[in-house]
Coordinates of C-alpha atoms in Angstrom, one line a residue:
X1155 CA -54.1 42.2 65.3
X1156 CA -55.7 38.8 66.8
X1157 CA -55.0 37.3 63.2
X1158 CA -51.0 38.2 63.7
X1159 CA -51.1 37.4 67.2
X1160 CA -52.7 33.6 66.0
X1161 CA -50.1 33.3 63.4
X1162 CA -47.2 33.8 65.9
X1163 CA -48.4 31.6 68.5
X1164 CA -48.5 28.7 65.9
X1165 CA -45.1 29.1 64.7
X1166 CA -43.8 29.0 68.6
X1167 CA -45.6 25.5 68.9
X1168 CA -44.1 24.4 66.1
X1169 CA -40.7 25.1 66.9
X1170 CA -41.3 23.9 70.6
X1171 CA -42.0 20.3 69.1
X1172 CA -39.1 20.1 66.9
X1173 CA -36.7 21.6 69.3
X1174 CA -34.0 19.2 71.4
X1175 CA -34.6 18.4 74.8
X1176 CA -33.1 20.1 77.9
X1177 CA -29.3 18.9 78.5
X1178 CA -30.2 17.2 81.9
X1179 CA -33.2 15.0 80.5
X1180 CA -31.0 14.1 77.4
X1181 CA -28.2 12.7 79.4
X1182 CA -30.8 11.4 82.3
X1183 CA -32.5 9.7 78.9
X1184 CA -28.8 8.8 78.0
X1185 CA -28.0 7.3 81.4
X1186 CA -31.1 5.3 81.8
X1187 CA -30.8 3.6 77.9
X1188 CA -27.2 2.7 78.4
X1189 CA -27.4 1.2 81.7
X1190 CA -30.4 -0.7 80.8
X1191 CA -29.3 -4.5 80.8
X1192 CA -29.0 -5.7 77.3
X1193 CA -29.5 -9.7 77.0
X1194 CA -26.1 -11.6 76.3
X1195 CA -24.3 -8.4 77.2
X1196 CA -22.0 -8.1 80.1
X1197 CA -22.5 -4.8 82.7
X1198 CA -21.0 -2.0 81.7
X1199 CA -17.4 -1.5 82.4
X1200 CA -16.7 -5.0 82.9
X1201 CA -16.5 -6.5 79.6
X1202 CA -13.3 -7.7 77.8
X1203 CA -12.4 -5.2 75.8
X1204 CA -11.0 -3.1 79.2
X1205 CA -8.5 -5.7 79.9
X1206 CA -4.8 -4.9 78.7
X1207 CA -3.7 -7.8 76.5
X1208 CA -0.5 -6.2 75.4
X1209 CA 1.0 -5.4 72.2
X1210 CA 3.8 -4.8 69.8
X1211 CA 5.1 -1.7 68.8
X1212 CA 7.0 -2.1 65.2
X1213 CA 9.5 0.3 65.7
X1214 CA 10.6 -1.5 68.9
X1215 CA 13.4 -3.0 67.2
X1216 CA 14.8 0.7 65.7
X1217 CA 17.7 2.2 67.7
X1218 CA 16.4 6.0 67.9
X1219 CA 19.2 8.1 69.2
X1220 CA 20.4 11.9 68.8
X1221 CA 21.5 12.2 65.0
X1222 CA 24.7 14.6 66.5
X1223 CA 25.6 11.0 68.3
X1224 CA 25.3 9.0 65.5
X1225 CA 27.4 11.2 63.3
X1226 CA 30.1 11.3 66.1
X1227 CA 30.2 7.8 66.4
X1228 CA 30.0 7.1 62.6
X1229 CA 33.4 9.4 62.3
X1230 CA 35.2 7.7 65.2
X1231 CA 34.6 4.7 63.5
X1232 CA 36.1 5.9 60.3
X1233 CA 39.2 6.8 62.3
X1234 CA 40.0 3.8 63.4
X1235 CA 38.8 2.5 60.2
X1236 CA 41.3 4.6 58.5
X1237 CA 43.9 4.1 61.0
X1238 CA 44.5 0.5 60.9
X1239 CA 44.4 0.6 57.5
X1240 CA 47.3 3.1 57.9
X1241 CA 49.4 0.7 60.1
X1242 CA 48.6 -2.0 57.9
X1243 CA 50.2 -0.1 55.2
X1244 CA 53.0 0.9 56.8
X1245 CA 54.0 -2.6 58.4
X1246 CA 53.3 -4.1 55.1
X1247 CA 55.9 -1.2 53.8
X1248 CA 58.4 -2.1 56.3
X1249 CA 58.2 -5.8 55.3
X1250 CA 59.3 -4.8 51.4
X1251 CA 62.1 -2.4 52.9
X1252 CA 63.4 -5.1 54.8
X1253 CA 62.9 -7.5 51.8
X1254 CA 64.6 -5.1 49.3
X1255 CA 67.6 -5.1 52.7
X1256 CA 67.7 -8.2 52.4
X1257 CA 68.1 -9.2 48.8
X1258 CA 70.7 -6.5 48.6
X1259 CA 72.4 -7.6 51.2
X1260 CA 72.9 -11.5 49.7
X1261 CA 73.2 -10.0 46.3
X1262 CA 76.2 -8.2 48.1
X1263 CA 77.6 -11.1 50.1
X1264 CA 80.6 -13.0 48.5
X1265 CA 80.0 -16.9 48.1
X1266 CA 83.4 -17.2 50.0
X1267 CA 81.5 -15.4 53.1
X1268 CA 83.4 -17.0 56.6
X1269 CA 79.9 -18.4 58.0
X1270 CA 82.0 -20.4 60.8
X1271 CA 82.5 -24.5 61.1
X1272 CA 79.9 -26.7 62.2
X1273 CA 82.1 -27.9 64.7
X1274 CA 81.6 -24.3 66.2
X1275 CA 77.9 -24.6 66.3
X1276 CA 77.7 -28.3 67.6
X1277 CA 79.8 -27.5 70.9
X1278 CA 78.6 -24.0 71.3
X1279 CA 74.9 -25.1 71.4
X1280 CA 75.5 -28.8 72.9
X1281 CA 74.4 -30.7 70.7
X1282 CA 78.0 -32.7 70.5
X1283 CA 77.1 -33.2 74.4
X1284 CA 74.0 -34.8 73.8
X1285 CA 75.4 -37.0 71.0
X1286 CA 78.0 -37.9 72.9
X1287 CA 75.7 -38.8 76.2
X1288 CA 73.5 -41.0 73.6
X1289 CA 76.3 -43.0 72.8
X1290 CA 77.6 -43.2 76.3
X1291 CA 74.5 -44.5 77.9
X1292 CA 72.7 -46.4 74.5
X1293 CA 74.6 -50.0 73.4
X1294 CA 73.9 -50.2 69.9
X1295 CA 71.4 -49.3 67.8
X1296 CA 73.5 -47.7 65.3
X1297 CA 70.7 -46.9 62.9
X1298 CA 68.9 -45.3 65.4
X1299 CA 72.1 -42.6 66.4
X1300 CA 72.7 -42.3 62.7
X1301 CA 69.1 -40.8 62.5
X1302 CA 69.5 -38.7 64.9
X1303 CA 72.8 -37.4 64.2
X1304 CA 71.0 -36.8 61.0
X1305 CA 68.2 -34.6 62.3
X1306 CA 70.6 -32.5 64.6
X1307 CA 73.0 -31.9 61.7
X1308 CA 69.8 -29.9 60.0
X1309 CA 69.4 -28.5 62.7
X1310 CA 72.4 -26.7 62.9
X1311 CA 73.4 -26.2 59.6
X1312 CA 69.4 -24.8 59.7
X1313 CA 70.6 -22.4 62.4
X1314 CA 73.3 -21.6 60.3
X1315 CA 72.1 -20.5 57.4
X1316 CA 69.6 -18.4 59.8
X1317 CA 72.7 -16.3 61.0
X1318 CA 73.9 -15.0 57.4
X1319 CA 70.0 -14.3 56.6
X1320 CA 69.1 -17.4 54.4
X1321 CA 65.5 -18.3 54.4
X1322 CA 64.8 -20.6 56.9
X1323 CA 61.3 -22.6 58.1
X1324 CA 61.0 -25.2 61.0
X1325 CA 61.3 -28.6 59.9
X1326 CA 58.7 -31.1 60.9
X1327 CA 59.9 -33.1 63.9
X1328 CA 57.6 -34.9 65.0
X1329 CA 58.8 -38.9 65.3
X1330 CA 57.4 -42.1 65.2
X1331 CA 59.7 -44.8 67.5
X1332 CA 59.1 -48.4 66.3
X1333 CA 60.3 -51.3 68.2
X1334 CA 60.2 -53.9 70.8
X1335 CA 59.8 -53.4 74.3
X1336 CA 63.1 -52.2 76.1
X1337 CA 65.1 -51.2 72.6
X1338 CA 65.5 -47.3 74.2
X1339 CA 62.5 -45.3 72.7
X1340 CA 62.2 -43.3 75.5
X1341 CA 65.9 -42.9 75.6
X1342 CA 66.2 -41.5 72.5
X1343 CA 63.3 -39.4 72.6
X1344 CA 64.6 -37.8 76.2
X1345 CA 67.9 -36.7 73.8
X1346 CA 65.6 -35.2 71.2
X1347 CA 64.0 -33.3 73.6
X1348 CA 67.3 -31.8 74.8
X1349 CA 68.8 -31.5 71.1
X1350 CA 65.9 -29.6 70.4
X1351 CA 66.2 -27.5 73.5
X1352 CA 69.7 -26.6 72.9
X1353 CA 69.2 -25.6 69.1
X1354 CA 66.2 -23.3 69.9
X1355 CA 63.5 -25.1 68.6
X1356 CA 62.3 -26.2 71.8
X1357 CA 61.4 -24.1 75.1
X1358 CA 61.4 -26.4 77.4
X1359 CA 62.9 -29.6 76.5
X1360 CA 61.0 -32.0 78.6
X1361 CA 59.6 -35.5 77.7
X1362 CA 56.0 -36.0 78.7
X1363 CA 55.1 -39.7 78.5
X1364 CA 51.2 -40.5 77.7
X1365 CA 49.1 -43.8 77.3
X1366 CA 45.5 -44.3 76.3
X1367 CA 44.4 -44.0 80.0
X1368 CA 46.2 -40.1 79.9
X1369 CA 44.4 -39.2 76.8
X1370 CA 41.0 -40.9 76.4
X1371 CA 38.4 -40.3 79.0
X1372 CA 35.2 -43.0 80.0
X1373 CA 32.4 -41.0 78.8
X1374 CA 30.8 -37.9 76.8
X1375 CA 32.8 -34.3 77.4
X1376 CA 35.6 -36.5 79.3
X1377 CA 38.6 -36.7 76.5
X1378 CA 39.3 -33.4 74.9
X1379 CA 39.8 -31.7 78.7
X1380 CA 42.1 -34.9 79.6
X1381 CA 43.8 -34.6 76.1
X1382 CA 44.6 -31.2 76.5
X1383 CA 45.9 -31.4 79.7
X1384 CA 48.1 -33.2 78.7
X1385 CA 49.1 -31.3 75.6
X1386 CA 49.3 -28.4 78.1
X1387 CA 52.0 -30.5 80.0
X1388 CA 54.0 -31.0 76.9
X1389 CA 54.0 -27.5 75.3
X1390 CA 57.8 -26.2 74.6
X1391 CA 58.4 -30.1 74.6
X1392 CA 58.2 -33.9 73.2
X1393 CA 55.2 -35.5 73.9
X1394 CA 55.8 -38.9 73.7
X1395 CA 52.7 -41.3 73.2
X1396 CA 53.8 -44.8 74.2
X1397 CA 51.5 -47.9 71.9
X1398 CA 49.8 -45.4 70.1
X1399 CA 47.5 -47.2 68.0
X1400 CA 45.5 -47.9 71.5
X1401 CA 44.1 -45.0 71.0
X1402 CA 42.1 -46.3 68.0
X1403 CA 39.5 -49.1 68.2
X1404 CA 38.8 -50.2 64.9
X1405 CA 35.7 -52.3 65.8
X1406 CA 34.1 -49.5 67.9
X1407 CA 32.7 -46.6 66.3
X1408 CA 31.5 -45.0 69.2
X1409 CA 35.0 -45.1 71.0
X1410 CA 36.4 -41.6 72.5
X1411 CA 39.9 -42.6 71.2
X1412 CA 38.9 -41.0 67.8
X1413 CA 38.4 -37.3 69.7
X1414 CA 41.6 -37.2 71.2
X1415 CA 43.7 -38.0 67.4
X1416 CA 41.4 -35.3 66.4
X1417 CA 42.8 -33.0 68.7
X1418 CA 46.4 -34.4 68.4
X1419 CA 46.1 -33.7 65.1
X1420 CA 45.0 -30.3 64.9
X1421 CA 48.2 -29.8 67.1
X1422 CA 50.6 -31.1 65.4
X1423 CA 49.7 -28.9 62.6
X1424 CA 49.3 -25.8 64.7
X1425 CA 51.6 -25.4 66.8
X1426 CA 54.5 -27.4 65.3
X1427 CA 56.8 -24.5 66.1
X1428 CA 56.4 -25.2 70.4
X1429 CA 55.5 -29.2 70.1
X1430 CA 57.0 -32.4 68.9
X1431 CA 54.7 -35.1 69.3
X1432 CA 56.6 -38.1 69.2
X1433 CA 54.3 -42.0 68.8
X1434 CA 55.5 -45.5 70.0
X1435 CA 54.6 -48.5 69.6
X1436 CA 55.2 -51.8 67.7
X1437 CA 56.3 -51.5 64.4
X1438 CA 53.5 -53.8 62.6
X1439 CA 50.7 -52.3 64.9
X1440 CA 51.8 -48.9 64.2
X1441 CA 51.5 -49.6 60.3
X1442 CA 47.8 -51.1 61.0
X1443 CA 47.2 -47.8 62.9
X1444 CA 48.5 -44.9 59.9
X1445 CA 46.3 -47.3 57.8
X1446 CA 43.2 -46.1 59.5
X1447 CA 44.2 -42.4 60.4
X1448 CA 46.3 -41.4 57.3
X1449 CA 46.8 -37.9 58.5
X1450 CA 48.6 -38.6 61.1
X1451 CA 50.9 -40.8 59.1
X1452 CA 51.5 -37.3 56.5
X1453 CA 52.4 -35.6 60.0
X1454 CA 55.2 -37.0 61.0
X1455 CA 58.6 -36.8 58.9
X1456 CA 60.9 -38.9 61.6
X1457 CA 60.3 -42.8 61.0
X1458 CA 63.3 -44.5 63.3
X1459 CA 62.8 -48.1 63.8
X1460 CA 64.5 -49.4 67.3
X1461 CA 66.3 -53.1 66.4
X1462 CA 66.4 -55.8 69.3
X1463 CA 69.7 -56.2 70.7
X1464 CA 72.2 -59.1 70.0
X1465 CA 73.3 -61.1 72.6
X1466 CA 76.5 -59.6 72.6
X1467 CA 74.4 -56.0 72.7
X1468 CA 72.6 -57.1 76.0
X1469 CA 75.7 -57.7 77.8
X1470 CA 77.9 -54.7 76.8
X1471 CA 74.3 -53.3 78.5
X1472 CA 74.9 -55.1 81.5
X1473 CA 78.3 -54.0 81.9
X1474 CA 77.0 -50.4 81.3
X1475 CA 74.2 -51.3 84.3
X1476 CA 77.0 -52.6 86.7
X1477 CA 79.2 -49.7 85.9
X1478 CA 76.8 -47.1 86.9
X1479 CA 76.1 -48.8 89.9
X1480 CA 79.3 -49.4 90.6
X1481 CA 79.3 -53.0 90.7
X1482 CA 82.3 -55.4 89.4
X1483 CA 81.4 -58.4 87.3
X1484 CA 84.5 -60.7 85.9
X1485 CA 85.3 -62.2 82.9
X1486 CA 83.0 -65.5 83.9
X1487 CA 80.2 -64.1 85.2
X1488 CA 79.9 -62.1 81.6
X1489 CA 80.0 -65.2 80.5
X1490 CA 77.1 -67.4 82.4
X1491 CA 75.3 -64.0 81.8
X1492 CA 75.6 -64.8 78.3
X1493 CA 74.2 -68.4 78.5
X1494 CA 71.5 -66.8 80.4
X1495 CA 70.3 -64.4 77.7
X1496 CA 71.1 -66.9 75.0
X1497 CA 68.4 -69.1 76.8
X1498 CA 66.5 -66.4 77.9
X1499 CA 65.0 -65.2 74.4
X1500 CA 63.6 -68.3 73.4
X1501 CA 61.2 -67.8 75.9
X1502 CA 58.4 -65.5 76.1
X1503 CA 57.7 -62.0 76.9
X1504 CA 61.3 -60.7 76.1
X1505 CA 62.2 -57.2 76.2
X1506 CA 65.7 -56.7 75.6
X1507 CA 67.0 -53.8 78.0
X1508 CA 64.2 -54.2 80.4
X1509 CA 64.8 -57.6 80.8
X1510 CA 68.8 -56.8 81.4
X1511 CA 67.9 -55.0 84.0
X1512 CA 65.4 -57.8 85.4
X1513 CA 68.4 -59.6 85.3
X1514 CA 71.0 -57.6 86.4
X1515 CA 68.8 -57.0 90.0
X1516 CA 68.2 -60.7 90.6
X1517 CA 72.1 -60.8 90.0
X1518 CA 72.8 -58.1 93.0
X1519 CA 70.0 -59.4 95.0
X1520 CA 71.6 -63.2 95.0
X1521 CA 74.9 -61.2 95.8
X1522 CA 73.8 -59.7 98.9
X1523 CA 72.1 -62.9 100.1
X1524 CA 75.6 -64.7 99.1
X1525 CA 77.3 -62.4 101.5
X1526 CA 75.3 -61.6 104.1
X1527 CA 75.3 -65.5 104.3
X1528 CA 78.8 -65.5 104.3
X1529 CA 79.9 -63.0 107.2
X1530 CA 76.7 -62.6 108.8
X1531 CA 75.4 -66.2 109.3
X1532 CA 78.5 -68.2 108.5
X1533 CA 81.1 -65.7 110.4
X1534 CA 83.7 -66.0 108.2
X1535 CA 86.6 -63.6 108.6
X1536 CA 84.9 -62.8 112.1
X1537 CA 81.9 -60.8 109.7
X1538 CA 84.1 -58.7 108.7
X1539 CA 83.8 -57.8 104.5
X1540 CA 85.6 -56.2 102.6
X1541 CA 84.4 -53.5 99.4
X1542 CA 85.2 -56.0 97.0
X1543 CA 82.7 -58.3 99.1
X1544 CA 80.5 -55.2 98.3
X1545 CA 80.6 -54.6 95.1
X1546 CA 81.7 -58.2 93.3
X1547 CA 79.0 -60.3 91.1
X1548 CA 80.1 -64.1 90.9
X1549 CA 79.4 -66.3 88.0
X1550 CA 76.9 -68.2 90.8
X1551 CA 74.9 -64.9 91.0
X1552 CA 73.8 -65.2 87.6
X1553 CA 74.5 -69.0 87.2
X1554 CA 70.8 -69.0 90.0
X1555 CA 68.8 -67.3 86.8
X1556 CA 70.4 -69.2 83.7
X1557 CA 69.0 -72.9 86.7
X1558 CA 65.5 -70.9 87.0
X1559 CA 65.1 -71.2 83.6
X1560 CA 66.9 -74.7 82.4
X1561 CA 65.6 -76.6 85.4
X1562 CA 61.7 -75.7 86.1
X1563 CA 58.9 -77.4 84.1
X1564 CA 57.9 -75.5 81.0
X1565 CA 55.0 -74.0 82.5
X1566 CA 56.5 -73.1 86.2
X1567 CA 59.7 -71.3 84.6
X1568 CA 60.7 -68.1 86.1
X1569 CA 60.9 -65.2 83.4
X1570 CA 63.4 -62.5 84.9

């Protein structure tokens, strides 16, 4: 019994020493190890490894949604897939029905088909009333009007053919105008615009005239806005570019004149159909200039080059000048006004029409000094003048230029 009772009290010491502490003095143990300060360790709860530094997710990029959505939109899109490949197919069916029309229809049409006379379409559309204004108000220049009658007769046997169903495509009009100074460029090029108005291949009609200073800007960004402006302007027109090669510089590469062909020629080959870009200059500079932008020489179909006037030329234009002012000039005045431009283009800086018209407004303003001189200061006839007094220019009217000229010294000689 005391033997049992010794064996039993061993075994309960032996388990008491192997056996795990209570709960409270393990994590009271626990506490007092961990909050211990290590050395180079921070206090707890204040190290690093708290603070958020951020992260990526990889499937941030993945666009989750409802798989019902995604099949709905995946079938609307094969709709409208499926539809405009539909409407595709049936313009591109309507296109070979109205081909099929077509050929049938001039396989059908006799040779001896009444299509109407030219005659028809030049008075119907203007275009005889434009011709006939050119050669009303332009002396001259026959090779010039021949050109043009040339271009409008395309035109409308072009719109012609058009009505009985030929094939038809628009014909490249824009011009290049070489000449002196005063030969009618912008004349001409106001008719075109009209011509081309009245056929239909022109909105508008207009003439917008450009220089360099319209077209190139000063620094970076400025040109293409002021370019286009001006394009803008011109649309369902003629823009007319007056010394075009300005807008080169040969011996600057960094010039802005380069950006603004860029754009003129992206224009002329786009939108051909609603813009004739017409360029002006003189005709040796304007060969110089194609030289160094050959595109824009392969652009342009129209090469008209503007003579300078005869003598006899310039004063059939003075007589047009007087007539639409309604001024009277005789037989020798016409005459001393000859002498005058005889003499006049040996000297420098002559411009043909222009310089006509120089002329012909010395010529009235020596008129009204003549007779306001003669009834006003002088008193003659009691100041009482008559219309011819009004509207008459004397041979001594003109006879005060052709002295200007034959009198002064060389270097003090008045240009009109």
């Amino acid at each position: 019994m005391k033997l049992s009772a010794a064996i039993a009290a061993l075994c309960f010491a032996s388990a008491s020493a192997f056996a795990p502490a209570p709960l409270a003095a393990s994590r009271a143990s626990k506490t007092s190890v961990n909050n211990a300060p290590q050395k180079g360790m921070p206090d707890f709860g204040t190290g690093k490894s708290l603070d958020y530094v951020g992260g990526t997710d990889p499937n941030d990029d993945k666009n989750y949604g409802r798989l019902r959505d995604k099949l709905n939109d995946a079938d609307i899109e094969r709709r409208k897939a499926q539809d405009e490949a539909d409407a595709r197919e049936r313009a591109a069916e309507i296109r070979r029905e109205e081909r099929l029309k077509k050929i049938q229809y001039m396989n059908d049409m006799p040779d001896s088909q009444p299509a109407g006379t030219v005659d028809e379409f030049m008075f119907k559309e203007g275009v005889q009333d434009q011709l006939d204004k050119l050669d009303h108000d332009l002396v001259g220049l026959v090779p010039v009007k021949t050109r043009v009658k040339e271009i409008a007769a395309l035109l409308v046997l072009d719109k012609m053919r058009r009505k009985l169903g030929f094939e038809t495509s628009v014909p490249s009009l824009h011009m290049c105008f070489t000449g002196a100074p005063g030969t009618g460029k912008t004349t001409v090029a106001v008719r075109m615009g009209q011509i081309l108005a009245k056929m239909g291949y022109s909105r508008r009609g207009h003439v917008v005239l450009a220089t360099r200073d319209d077209l190139v800007g000063q620094y970076v960004g400025h040109t293409a806005p002021k370019t286009k402006e001006m394009i803008k302007k011109a649309m369902g027109g003629v823009l007319l570019v007056d010394e075009a090669y300005y807008l080169y510089n040969a011996g600057n590469d960094r010039d802005y004149g380069q950006e603004s062909i860029e754009i003129l020629l992206n224009v002329m080959e786009n939108n051909q159909d609603d813009l004739v870009v017409t360029l002006a200059g003189y005709k040796d500079r304007m060969d110089r200039f194609f030289s160094y932008i050959p595109g824009m020489m392969s652009r342009i179909g129209n090469h008209i080059d503007f003579p300078n006037y005869e003598t006899d030329e310039l004063v059939q234009i003075a007589a047009v000048m007087a007539r639409d002012l309604e001024y009277d000039i005789d037989e020798e005045a016409f005459k001393t006004f000859y002498n005058y431009i005889a003499a006049r283009k040996e000297l420098p800086y002559f411009s043909n029409a222009r310089t006509v018209r120089n002329a012909m407004d010395r010529a009235r303003m020596n008129s009204a000094i003549r007779t306001f001189d003669k009834f006003a200061i002088e008193g003659y006839n009691g100041g009482i003048c008559t219309v011819n007094d009004l509207k008459s220019i004397t041979p001594e009217d003109f006879q005060v230029l052709l002295d200007d000229i034959l009198n002064a010294d060389v270097g003090k000689r008045i240009f009109a």
